[in-house]
PDB file of C-alpha atoms in Angstrom:
ATOM      1  CA  MET A   1     -17.738   8.909   9.261  1.00  0.00           C
ATOM      2  CA  LEU A   2     -17.133  12.555   8.430  1.00  0.00           C
ATOM      3  CA  ASN A   3     -13.740  14.128   8.058  1.00  0.00           C
ATOM      4  CA  ARG A   4     -12.774  16.850  10.508  1.00  0.00           C
ATOM      5  CA  SER A   5     -14.927  19.195   8.457  1.00  0.00           C
ATOM      6  CA  ARG A   6     -17.158  18.756   5.468  1.00  0.00           C
ATOM      7  CA  ILE A   7     -18.506  21.284   3.033  1.00  0.00           C
ATOM      8  CA  VAL A   8     -21.495  20.584   0.865  1.00  0.00           C
ATOM      9  CA  ALA A   9     -21.155  22.829  -2.147  1.00  0.00           C
ATOM     10  CA  ALA A  10     -24.559  22.106  -3.670  1.00  0.00           C
ATOM     11  CA  THR A  11     -26.734  23.284  -0.788  1.00  0.00           C
ATOM     12  CA  GLY A  12     -29.378  24.754  -3.106  1.00  0.00           C
ATOM     13  CA  ARG A  13     -30.752  21.350  -4.168  1.00  0.00           C
ATOM     14  CA  ARG A  14     -32.062  20.042  -0.873  1.00  0.00           C
ATOM     15  CA  LEU A  15     -34.419  21.261   1.837  1.00  0.00           C
ATOM     16  CA  VAL A  16     -32.144  20.055   4.668  1.00  0.00           C
ATOM     17  CA  THR A  17     -28.366  20.127   4.217  1.00  0.00           C
ATOM     18  CA  VAL A  18     -25.410  19.705   6.539  1.00  0.00           C
ATOM     19  CA  VAL A  19     -23.210  22.605   5.476  1.00  0.00           C
ATOM     20  CA  GLU A  20     -20.252  21.734   7.675  1.00  0.00           C
ATOM     21  CA  SER A  21     -19.449  19.402  10.548  1.00  0.00           C
ATOM     22  CA  THR A  22     -16.537  19.506  12.955  1.00  0.00           C
ATOM     23  CA  ALA A  23     -15.631  16.971  15.626  1.00  0.00           C
ATOM     24  CA  LEU A  24     -14.885  18.590  18.972  1.00  0.00           C
ATOM     25  CA  ALA A  25     -14.038  15.385  20.819  1.00  0.00           C
ATOM     26  CA  GLN A  26     -14.783  11.692  20.563  1.00  0.00           C
ATOM     27  CA  ASN A  27     -18.558  11.348  20.083  1.00  0.00           C
ATOM     28  CA  MET A  28     -19.059  15.154  20.117  1.00  0.00           C
ATOM     29  CA  THR A  29     -19.659  17.069  16.886  1.00  0.00           C
ATOM     30  CA  VAL A  30     -21.104  20.423  15.896  1.00  0.00           C
ATOM     31  CA  HIS A  31     -22.949  20.899  12.626  1.00  0.00           C
ATOM     32  CA  VAL A  32     -24.091  23.918  10.677  1.00  0.00           C
ATOM     33  CA  VAL A  33     -27.376  22.776   9.157  1.00  0.00           C
ATOM     34  CA  LYS A  34     -29.390  24.597   6.509  1.00  0.00           C
ATOM     35  CA  VAL A  35     -33.155  24.068   6.599  1.00  0.00           C
ATOM     36  CA  GLY A  36     -34.893  25.968   3.833  1.00  0.00           C
ATOM     37  CA  ASP A  37     -33.208  29.355   3.926  1.00  0.00           C
ATOM     38  CA  ARG A  38     -32.234  29.306   7.620  1.00  0.00           C
ATOM     39  CA  TYR A  39     -29.073  28.052   9.341  1.00  0.00           C
ATOM     40  CA  TYR A  40     -28.712  26.388  12.730  1.00  0.00           C
ATOM     41  CA  LEU A  41     -25.769  25.334  14.873  1.00  0.00           C
ATOM     42  CA  ILE A  42     -26.528  21.830  16.147  1.00  0.00           C
ATOM     43  CA  GLY A  43     -24.524  19.758  18.618  1.00  0.00           C
ATOM     44  CA  GLY A  44     -24.481  15.989  18.416  1.00  0.00           C
ATOM     45  CA  GLY A  45     -23.104  13.412  20.797  1.00  0.00           C
ATOM     46  CA  SER A  46     -23.859  10.194  22.601  1.00  0.00           C
ATOM     47  CA  ALA A  47     -26.589  11.961  24.622  1.00  0.00           C
ATOM     48  CA  GLY A  48     -28.430  13.097  21.482  1.00  0.00           C
ATOM     49  CA  VAL A  49     -28.790  16.205  19.335  1.00  0.00           C
ATOM     50  CA  THR A  50     -29.145  19.755  20.670  1.00  0.00           C
ATOM     51  CA  HIS A  51     -29.979  23.066  19.015  1.00  0.00           C
ATOM     52  CA  ILE A  52     -27.220  25.460  20.079  1.00  0.00           C
ATOM     53  CA  ALA A  53     -28.059  28.611  18.133  1.00  0.00           C
ATOM     54  CA  ASP A  54     -29.598  30.095  15.029  1.00  0.00           C
ATOM     55  CA  VAL A  55     -26.868  31.300  12.674  1.00  0.00           C
ATOM     56  CA  PRO A  56     -27.453  34.419  10.536  1.00  0.00           C
ATOM     57  CA  SER A  57     -27.321  33.679   6.814  1.00  0.00           C
ATOM     58  CA  ASP A  58     -24.953  36.617   6.275  1.00  0.00           C
ATOM     59  CA  ALA A  59     -22.406  34.706   8.368  1.00  0.00           C
ATOM     60  CA  VAL A  60     -22.737  31.505   6.318  1.00  0.00           C
ATOM     61  CA  ASP A  61     -23.605  32.456   2.715  1.00  0.00           C
ATOM     62  CA  PRO A  62     -20.280  34.220   1.946  1.00  0.00           C
ATOM     63  CA  TYR A  63     -18.407  31.217   3.371  1.00  0.00           C
ATOM     64  CA  ILE A  64     -20.363  28.823   1.141  1.00  0.00           C
ATOM     65  CA  GLU A  65     -19.652  30.963  -1.916  1.00  0.00           C
ATOM     66  CA  THR A  66     -15.929  30.993  -1.085  1.00  0.00           C
ATOM     67  CA  GLN A  67     -15.965  27.192  -0.791  1.00  0.00           C
ATOM     68  CA  ARG A  68     -17.863  26.800  -4.088  1.00  0.00           C
ATOM     69  CA  LYS A  69     -15.320  29.004  -5.833  1.00  0.00           C
ATOM     70  CA  ALA A  70     -12.393  27.053  -4.349  1.00  0.00           C
ATOM     71  CA  LEU A  71     -13.979  23.733  -5.356  1.00  0.00           C
ATOM     72  CA  GLY A  72     -14.507  25.038  -8.893  1.00  0.00           C
ATOM     73  CA  GLU A  73     -10.895  26.170  -9.139  1.00  0.00           C
ATOM     74  CA  HIS A  74      -9.705  22.811  -7.834  1.00  0.00           C
ATOM     75  CA  ARG A  75     -11.903  20.969 -10.352  1.00  0.00           C
ATOM     76  CA  ASP A  76     -10.570  23.134 -13.188  1.00  0.00           C
ATOM     77  CA  ALA A  77      -6.960  22.451 -12.157  1.00  0.00           C
ATOM     78  CA  VAL A  78      -7.582  18.684 -12.097  1.00  0.00           C
ATOM     79  CA  LEU A  79      -9.241  18.819 -15.528  1.00  0.00           C
ATOM     80  CA  ARG A  80      -6.279  20.766 -16.955  1.00  0.00           C
ATOM     81  CA  LEU A  81      -3.901  18.175 -15.523  1.00  0.00           C
ATOM     82  CA  LEU A  82      -5.927  15.331 -17.026  1.00  0.00           C
ATOM     83  CA  GLN A  83      -5.908  17.033 -20.411  1.00  0.00           C
ATOM     84  CA  ARG A  84      -2.117  17.242 -20.296  1.00  0.00           C
ATOM     85  CA  PHE A  85      -1.921  13.469 -19.844  1.00  0.00           C
ATOM     86  CA  ARG A  86      -4.336  12.857 -22.716  1.00  0.00           C
ATOM     87  CA  GLN A  87      -2.185  14.790 -25.198  1.00  0.00           C
TER      88      GLN A  87
END
C-alpha cells in the first residue's frame, strides 16, 4: 500500500515509473506516471485504470528536481547525525 503520496527520486533508470500517487478516497487514486520522456495523469479505482490527461514535462521535471534535492539534503543530515554517534 502506498502512503498518501510517493515520490520516486530515481526516475531516470526505468522506462515506466510512478512519479507520485495520491489517494483521493477509498479505492480511488491518481498517479503521475512517466513513460519514456512523457508524463500522464492516471486514475485508478475498483472499476479499473483511466487515462485522465497528458502532463507537460515542464510541470513535472522541476518538481522532481526539488524532491531529489530535498532527499539528498535529508540523506546528508542523517549521515552527519550517524557520524556524530560514531565519534
